[in-house]
mmCIF file of N, CA and C in Angstrom:
data_model
loop_
_atom_site.group_PDB
_atom_site.id
_atom_site.type_symbol
_atom_site.label_atom_id
_atom_site.label_comp_id
_atom_site.label_asym_id
_atom_site.label_seq_id
_atom_site.Cartn_x
_atom_site.Cartn_y
_atom_site.Cartn_z
ATOM 1 N N ALA B 2 -14.336 139.853 248.149
ATOM 2 C CA ALA B 2 -13.633 139.285 249.284
ATOM 3 C C ALA B 2 -13.816 140.195 250.492
ATOM 4 N N GLN B 3 -14.048 139.585 251.622
ATOM 5 C CA GLN B 3 -14.259 140.341 252.858
ATOM 6 C C GLN B 3 -12.908 140.653 253.501
ATOM 7 N N ARG B 4 -12.755 141.912 253.967
ATOM 8 C CA ARG B 4 -11.505 142.316 254.615
ATOM 9 C C ARG B 4 -11.604 142.070 256.107
ATOM 10 N N LEU B 5 -10.553 141.522 256.662
ATOM 11 C CA LEU B 5 -10.482 141.299 258.091
ATOM 12 C C LEU B 5 -9.843 142.512 258.757
ATOM 13 N N PRO B 6 -10.276 142.866 259.964
ATOM 14 C CA PRO B 6 -9.641 143.991 260.649
ATOM 15 C C PRO B 6 -8.176 143.662 260.946
ATOM 16 N N VAL B 7 -7.337 144.659 260.813
ATOM 17 C CA VAL B 7 -5.896 144.472 261.006
ATOM 18 C C VAL B 7 -5.444 145.305 262.197
ATOM 19 N N ASP B 8 -4.689 144.700 263.062
ATOM 20 C CA ASP B 8 -4.082 145.420 264.169
ATOM 21 C C ASP B 8 -2.850 146.134 263.607
ATOM 22 N N LEU B 9 -2.972 147.447 263.370
ATOM 23 C CA LEU B 9 -1.892 148.192 262.723
ATOM 24 C C LEU B 9 -0.612 148.217 263.540
ATOM 25 N N ALA B 10 -0.720 148.248 264.850
ATOM 26 C CA ALA B 10 0.483 148.245 265.682
ATOM 27 C C ALA B 10 1.261 146.946 265.490
ATOM 28 N N LEU B 11 0.545 145.832 265.434
ATOM 29 C CA LEU B 11 1.189 144.542 265.204
ATOM 30 C C LEU B 11 1.827 144.511 263.818
ATOM 31 N N PHE B 12 1.119 145.024 262.836
ATOM 32 C CA PHE B 12 1.636 145.062 261.473
ATOM 33 C C PHE B 12 2.924 145.878 261.410
ATOM 34 N N ASP B 13 2.943 147.045 262.050
ATOM 35 C CA ASP B 13 4.146 147.882 262.092
ATOM 36 C C ASP B 13 5.304 147.155 262.770
ATOM 37 N N ALA B 14 5.015 146.475 263.874
ATOM 38 C CA ALA B 14 6.065 145.751 264.600
ATOM 39 C C ALA B 14 6.668 144.644 263.741
ATOM 40 N N LEU B 15 5.842 143.996 262.945
ATOM 41 C CA LEU B 15 6.336 142.929 262.080
ATOM 42 C C LEU B 15 7.152 143.475 260.913
ATOM 43 N N ARG B 16 6.830 144.666 260.448
ATOM 44 C CA ARG B 16 7.563 145.278 259.334
ATOM 45 C C ARG B 16 8.885 145.889 259.769
ATOM 46 N N ARG B 17 8.950 146.328 261.024
ATOM 47 C CA ARG B 17 10.146 146.991 261.536
ATOM 48 C C ARG B 17 11.319 146.012 261.538
ATOM 49 N N PRO B 18 12.510 146.453 261.107
ATOM 50 C CA PRO B 18 13.657 145.541 261.138
ATOM 51 C C PRO B 18 13.968 145.136 262.575
ATOM 52 N N LYS B 19 14.290 143.882 262.734
ATOM 53 C CA LYS B 19 14.589 143.379 264.064
ATOM 54 C C LYS B 19 16.043 143.691 264.415
ATOM 55 N N THR B 20 16.265 144.122 265.644
ATOM 56 C CA THR B 20 17.628 144.343 266.098
ATOM 57 C C THR B 20 18.031 143.184 266.991
ATOM 58 N N ALA B 21 19.281 142.839 266.922
ATOM 59 C CA ALA B 21 19.794 141.795 267.805
ATOM 60 C C ALA B 21 19.788 142.341 269.224
ATOM 61 N N PRO B 22 19.526 141.497 270.208
ATOM 62 C CA PRO B 22 19.497 141.989 271.594
ATOM 63 C C PRO B 22 20.778 142.706 271.995
ATOM 64 N N ASP B 23 21.930 142.239 271.494
ATOM 65 C CA ASP B 23 23.181 142.894 271.888
ATOM 66 C C ASP B 23 23.309 144.292 271.286
ATOM 67 N N GLU B 24 22.514 144.613 270.274
ATOM 68 C CA GLU B 24 22.527 145.966 269.723
ATOM 69 C C GLU B 24 21.829 146.940 270.661
ATOM 70 N N GLU B 25 21.055 146.410 271.609
ATOM 71 C CA GLU B 25 20.379 147.247 272.587
ATOM 72 C C GLU B 25 21.274 147.550 273.784
ATOM 73 N N LEU B 26 22.436 146.917 273.847
ATOM 74 C CA LEU B 26 23.352 147.149 274.963
ATOM 75 C C LEU B 26 24.066 148.483 274.781
ATOM 76 N N THR B 27 24.308 149.144 275.901
ATOM 77 C CA THR B 27 25.098 150.368 275.855
ATOM 78 C C THR B 27 26.562 149.993 275.632
ATOM 79 N N GLY B 28 27.365 150.972 275.314
ATOM 80 C CA GLY B 28 28.794 150.731 275.132
ATOM 81 C C GLY B 28 29.437 150.143 276.377
ATOM 82 N N ARG B 29 29.059 150.669 277.538
ATOM 83 C CA ARG B 29 29.644 150.175 278.784
ATOM 84 C C ARG B 29 29.174 148.752 279.077
ATOM 85 N N GLU B 30 27.916 148.440 278.757
ATOM 86 C CA GLU B 30 27.424 147.073 278.945
ATOM 87 C C GLU B 30 28.187 146.108 278.049
ATOM 88 N N ARG B 31 28.481 146.535 276.824
ATOM 89 C CA ARG B 31 29.289 145.702 275.924
ATOM 90 C C ARG B 31 30.677 145.472 276.505
ATOM 91 N N ASP B 32 31.266 146.537 277.060
ATOM 92 C CA ASP B 32 32.587 146.411 277.690
ATOM 93 C C ASP B 32 32.554 145.378 278.803
ATOM 94 N N VAL B 33 31.568 145.484 279.677
ATOM 95 C CA VAL B 33 31.444 144.557 280.805
ATOM 96 C C VAL B 33 31.220 143.146 280.290
ATOM 97 N N LEU B 34 30.380 142.965 279.291
ATOM 98 C CA LEU B 34 30.125 141.641 278.731
ATOM 99 C C LEU B 34 31.408 141.038 278.168
ATOM 100 N N ARG B 35 32.158 141.821 277.418
ATOM 101 C CA ARG B 35 33.420 141.321 276.849
ATOM 102 C C ARG B 35 34.393 140.909 277.957
ATOM 103 N N LEU B 36 34.489 141.733 278.996
ATOM 104 C CA LEU B 36 35.413 141.431 280.087
ATOM 105 C C LEU B 36 34.965 140.209 280.881
ATOM 106 N N LEU B 37 33.667 140.079 281.116
ATOM 107 C CA LEU B 37 33.147 138.874 281.776
ATOM 108 C C LEU B 37 33.464 137.634 280.936
ATOM 109 N N ALA B 38 33.230 137.747 279.634
ATOM 110 C CA ALA B 38 33.459 136.614 278.740
ATOM 111 C C ALA B 38 34.935 136.251 278.644
ATOM 112 N N SER B 39 35.811 137.224 278.894
ATOM 113 C CA SER B 39 37.247 136.936 278.834
ATOM 114 C C SER B 39 37.740 136.270 280.112
ATOM 115 N N GLY B 40 36.849 136.132 281.101
ATOM 116 C CA GLY B 40 37.206 135.408 282.311
ATOM 117 C C GLY B 40 37.628 136.273 283.481
ATOM 118 N N LEU B 41 37.515 137.595 283.354
ATOM 119 C CA LEU B 41 37.900 138.465 284.465
ATOM 120 C C LEU B 41 36.867 138.413 285.584
ATOM 121 N N ALA B 42 37.358 138.542 286.811
ATOM 122 C CA ALA B 42 36.484 138.592 287.979
ATOM 123 C C ALA B 42 35.876 139.987 288.090
ATOM 124 N N ARG B 43 34.792 140.074 288.856
ATOM 125 C CA ARG B 43 34.111 141.366 289.055
ATOM 126 C C ARG B 43 35.085 142.428 289.563
ATOM 127 N N ARG B 44 35.926 142.053 290.513
ATOM 128 C CA ARG B 44 36.888 143.003 291.090
ATOM 129 C C ARG B 44 37.852 143.527 290.018
ATOM 130 N N GLN B 45 38.309 142.641 289.142
ATOM 131 C CA GLN B 45 39.216 143.038 288.068
ATOM 132 C C GLN B 45 38.521 143.966 287.068
ATOM 133 N N ILE B 46 37.279 143.641 286.751
ATOM 134 C CA ILE B 46 36.510 144.479 285.818
ATOM 135 C C ILE B 46 36.307 145.859 286.428
ATOM 136 N N ALA B 47 35.926 145.884 287.699
ATOM 137 C CA ALA B 47 35.695 147.155 288.388
ATOM 138 C C ALA B 47 36.959 147.999 288.390
ATOM 139 N N ALA B 48 38.074 147.394 288.709
ATOM 140 C CA ALA B 48 39.341 148.136 288.750
ATOM 141 C C ALA B 48 39.725 148.641 287.363
ATOM 142 N N GLY B 49 39.582 147.788 286.373
ATOM 143 C CA GLY B 49 39.946 148.169 285.005
ATOM 144 C C GLY B 49 39.095 149.282 284.434
ATOM 145 N N LEU B 50 37.817 149.285 284.780
ATOM 146 C CA LEU B 50 36.901 150.307 284.257
ATOM 147 C C LEU B 50 36.745 151.486 285.219
ATOM 148 N N GLU B 51 37.417 151.384 286.370
ATOM 149 C CA GLU B 51 37.359 152.426 287.400
ATOM 150 C C GLU B 51 35.923 152.691 287.856
ATOM 151 N N ILE B 52 35.227 151.580 288.157
ATOM 152 C CA ILE B 52 33.874 151.637 288.692
ATOM 153 C C ILE B 52 33.820 150.704 289.897
ATOM 154 N N SER B 53 32.733 150.752 290.650
ATOM 155 C CA SER B 53 32.615 149.884 291.820
ATOM 156 C C SER B 53 32.169 148.476 291.402
ATOM 157 N N ILE B 54 32.410 147.527 292.306
ATOM 158 C CA ILE B 54 31.971 146.159 292.066
ATOM 159 C C ILE B 54 30.449 146.121 291.960
ATOM 160 N N ARG B 55 29.775 146.917 292.758
ATOM 161 C CA ARG B 55 28.297 146.970 292.681
ATOM 162 C C ARG B 55 27.829 147.472 291.315
ATOM 163 N N THR B 56 28.576 148.408 290.746
ATOM 164 C CA THR B 56 28.222 148.908 289.415
ATOM 165 C C THR B 56 28.412 147.806 288.380
ATOM 166 N N VAL B 57 29.482 147.035 288.515
ATOM 167 C CA VAL B 57 29.691 145.884 287.625
ATOM 168 C C VAL B 57 28.503 144.931 287.751
ATOM 169 N N ASP B 58 28.084 144.662 288.987
ATOM 170 C CA ASP B 58 26.935 143.782 289.217
ATOM 171 C C ASP B 58 25.672 144.341 288.567
ATOM 172 N N GLY B 59 25.498 145.647 288.641
ATOM 173 C CA GLY B 59 24.340 146.291 288.019
ATOM 174 C C GLY B 59 24.353 146.152 286.512
ATOM 175 N N TYR B 60 25.528 146.365 285.918
ATOM 176 C CA TYR B 60 25.652 146.185 284.469
ATOM 177 C C TYR B 60 25.378 144.726 284.091
ATOM 178 N N ARG B 61 25.946 143.798 284.867
ATOM 179 C CA ARG B 61 25.746 142.382 284.579
ATOM 180 C C ARG B 61 24.258 142.025 284.628
ATOM 181 N N ALA B 62 23.558 142.518 285.633
ATOM 182 C CA ALA B 62 22.120 142.250 285.756
ATOM 183 C C ALA B 62 21.348 142.840 284.583
ATOM 184 N N ALA B 63 21.704 144.057 284.176
ATOM 185 C CA ALA B 63 21.026 144.702 283.047
ATOM 186 C C ALA B 63 21.273 143.932 281.752
ATOM 187 N N ILE B 64 22.504 143.480 281.561
ATOM 188 C CA ILE B 64 22.849 142.701 280.369
ATOM 189 C C ILE B 64 22.046 141.405 280.340
ATOM 190 N N MET B 65 22.021 140.719 281.479
ATOM 191 C CA MET B 65 21.282 139.455 281.559
ATOM 192 C C MET B 65 19.807 139.668 281.255
ATOM 193 N N ASP B 66 19.259 140.752 281.786
ATOM 194 C CA ASP B 66 17.849 141.058 281.551
ATOM 195 C C ASP B 66 17.597 141.341 280.075
ATOM 196 N N LYS B 67 18.423 142.172 279.470
ATOM 197 C CA LYS B 67 18.230 142.529 278.060
ATOM 198 C C LYS B 67 18.388 141.333 277.134
ATOM 199 N N LEU B 68 19.341 140.444 277.454
ATOM 200 C CA LEU B 68 19.612 139.308 276.586
ATOM 201 C C LEU B 68 18.789 138.075 276.941
ATOM 202 N N GLY B 69 18.108 138.113 278.090
ATOM 203 C CA GLY B 69 17.331 136.959 278.514
ATOM 204 C C GLY B 69 18.201 135.786 278.926
ATOM 205 N N VAL B 70 19.363 136.092 279.502
ATOM 206 C CA VAL B 70 20.316 135.071 279.927
ATOM 207 C C VAL B 70 20.291 135.007 281.447
ATOM 208 N N ARG B 71 20.461 133.817 282.017
ATOM 209 C CA ARG B 71 20.295 133.636 283.460
ATOM 210 C C ARG B 71 21.578 133.346 284.232
ATOM 211 N N SER B 72 22.723 133.222 283.554
ATOM 212 C CA SER B 72 23.961 132.909 284.259
ATOM 213 C C SER B 72 25.145 133.562 283.557
ATOM 214 N N VAL B 73 26.254 133.669 284.277
ATOM 215 C CA VAL B 73 27.469 134.211 283.669
ATOM 216 C C VAL B 73 27.945 133.267 282.569
ATOM 217 N N ALA B 74 27.812 131.963 282.795
ATOM 218 C CA ALA B 74 28.182 131.003 281.754
ATOM 219 C C ALA B 74 27.353 131.253 280.486
ATOM 220 N N GLY B 75 26.084 131.565 280.669
ATOM 221 C CA GLY B 75 25.226 131.885 279.528
ATOM 222 C C GLY B 75 25.673 133.152 278.820
ATOM 223 N N LEU B 76 26.148 134.130 279.582
ATOM 224 C CA LEU B 76 26.672 135.360 278.980
ATOM 225 C C LEU B 76 27.912 135.067 278.144
ATOM 226 N N VAL B 77 28.793 134.227 278.673
ATOM 227 C CA VAL B 77 30.007 133.856 277.939
ATOM 228 C C VAL B 77 29.627 133.169 276.637
ATOM 229 N N LYS B 78 28.714 132.230 276.727
ATOM 230 C CA LYS B 78 28.239 131.505 275.542
ATOM 231 C C LYS B 78 27.650 132.473 274.518
ATOM 232 N N TYR B 79 26.828 133.406 274.998
ATOM 233 C CA TYR B 79 26.211 134.402 274.121
ATOM 234 C C TYR B 79 27.293 135.254 273.439
ATOM 235 N N ALA B 80 28.256 135.732 274.233
ATOM 236 C CA ALA B 80 29.317 136.587 273.697
ATOM 237 C C ALA B 80 30.130 135.855 272.634
ATOM 238 N N LEU B 81 30.424 134.593 272.858
ATOM 239 C CA LEU B 81 31.181 133.810 271.877
ATOM 240 C C LEU B 81 30.370 133.594 270.607
ATOM 241 N N ARG B 82 29.110 133.233 270.762
ATOM 242 C CA ARG B 82 28.261 132.979 269.590
ATOM 243 C C ARG B 82 28.031 134.221 268.743
ATOM 244 N N HIS B 83 28.018 135.392 269.387
ATOM 245 C CA HIS B 83 27.739 136.631 268.670
ATOM 246 C C HIS B 83 29.005 137.451 268.400
ATOM 247 N N HIS B 84 30.138 136.789 268.508
ATOM 248 C CA HIS B 84 31.427 137.385 268.156
ATOM 249 C C HIS B 84 31.738 138.649 268.949
ATOM 250 N N LEU B 85 31.272 138.692 270.193
ATOM 251 C CA LEU B 85 31.611 139.798 271.079
ATOM 252 C C LEU B 85 32.838 139.458 271.904
ATOM 253 N N ALA B 86 33.260 138.202 271.824
ATOM 254 C CA ALA B 86 34.453 137.724 272.500
ATOM 255 C C ALA B 86 34.967 136.517 271.709
ATOM 256 N N THR B 87 36.227 136.187 271.941
ATOM 257 C CA THR B 87 36.797 135.011 271.299
ATOM 258 C C THR B 87 37.461 134.140 272.353
ATOM 259 N N LEU B 88 37.779 132.932 271.986
ATOM 260 C CA LEU B 88 38.465 132.042 272.915
ATOM 261 C C LEU B 88 39.911 132.487 273.134
ATOM 262 N N ASP B 89 40.422 133.354 272.279
ATOM 263 C CA ASP B 89 41.783 133.858 272.407
ATOM 264 C C ASP B 89 41.915 134.999 273.406
ATOM 265 N N ASP B 90 40.785 135.560 273.852
ATOM 266 C CA ASP B 90 40.805 136.702 274.779
ATOM 267 C C ASP B 90 41.424 136.335 276.098
#
């Protein structure tokens, strides 16, 4: 039998355990995601975490980029589906 060349990098990537995108979030990004999903406004999140509104916006943008989500509604949906927030919050 003839052996086909194998792309070892691809093979390694396929063998590596997959992490959920939310596992790539920092602790602070998780905090911001949970607070967004609970319905808090940017100003409330900023005050609660003692950061600026622009910093909240930066975290939100980073979260959206990492998760491949395009809206705050999508973030809420993601958080609920992945048990990062509940409807009781």
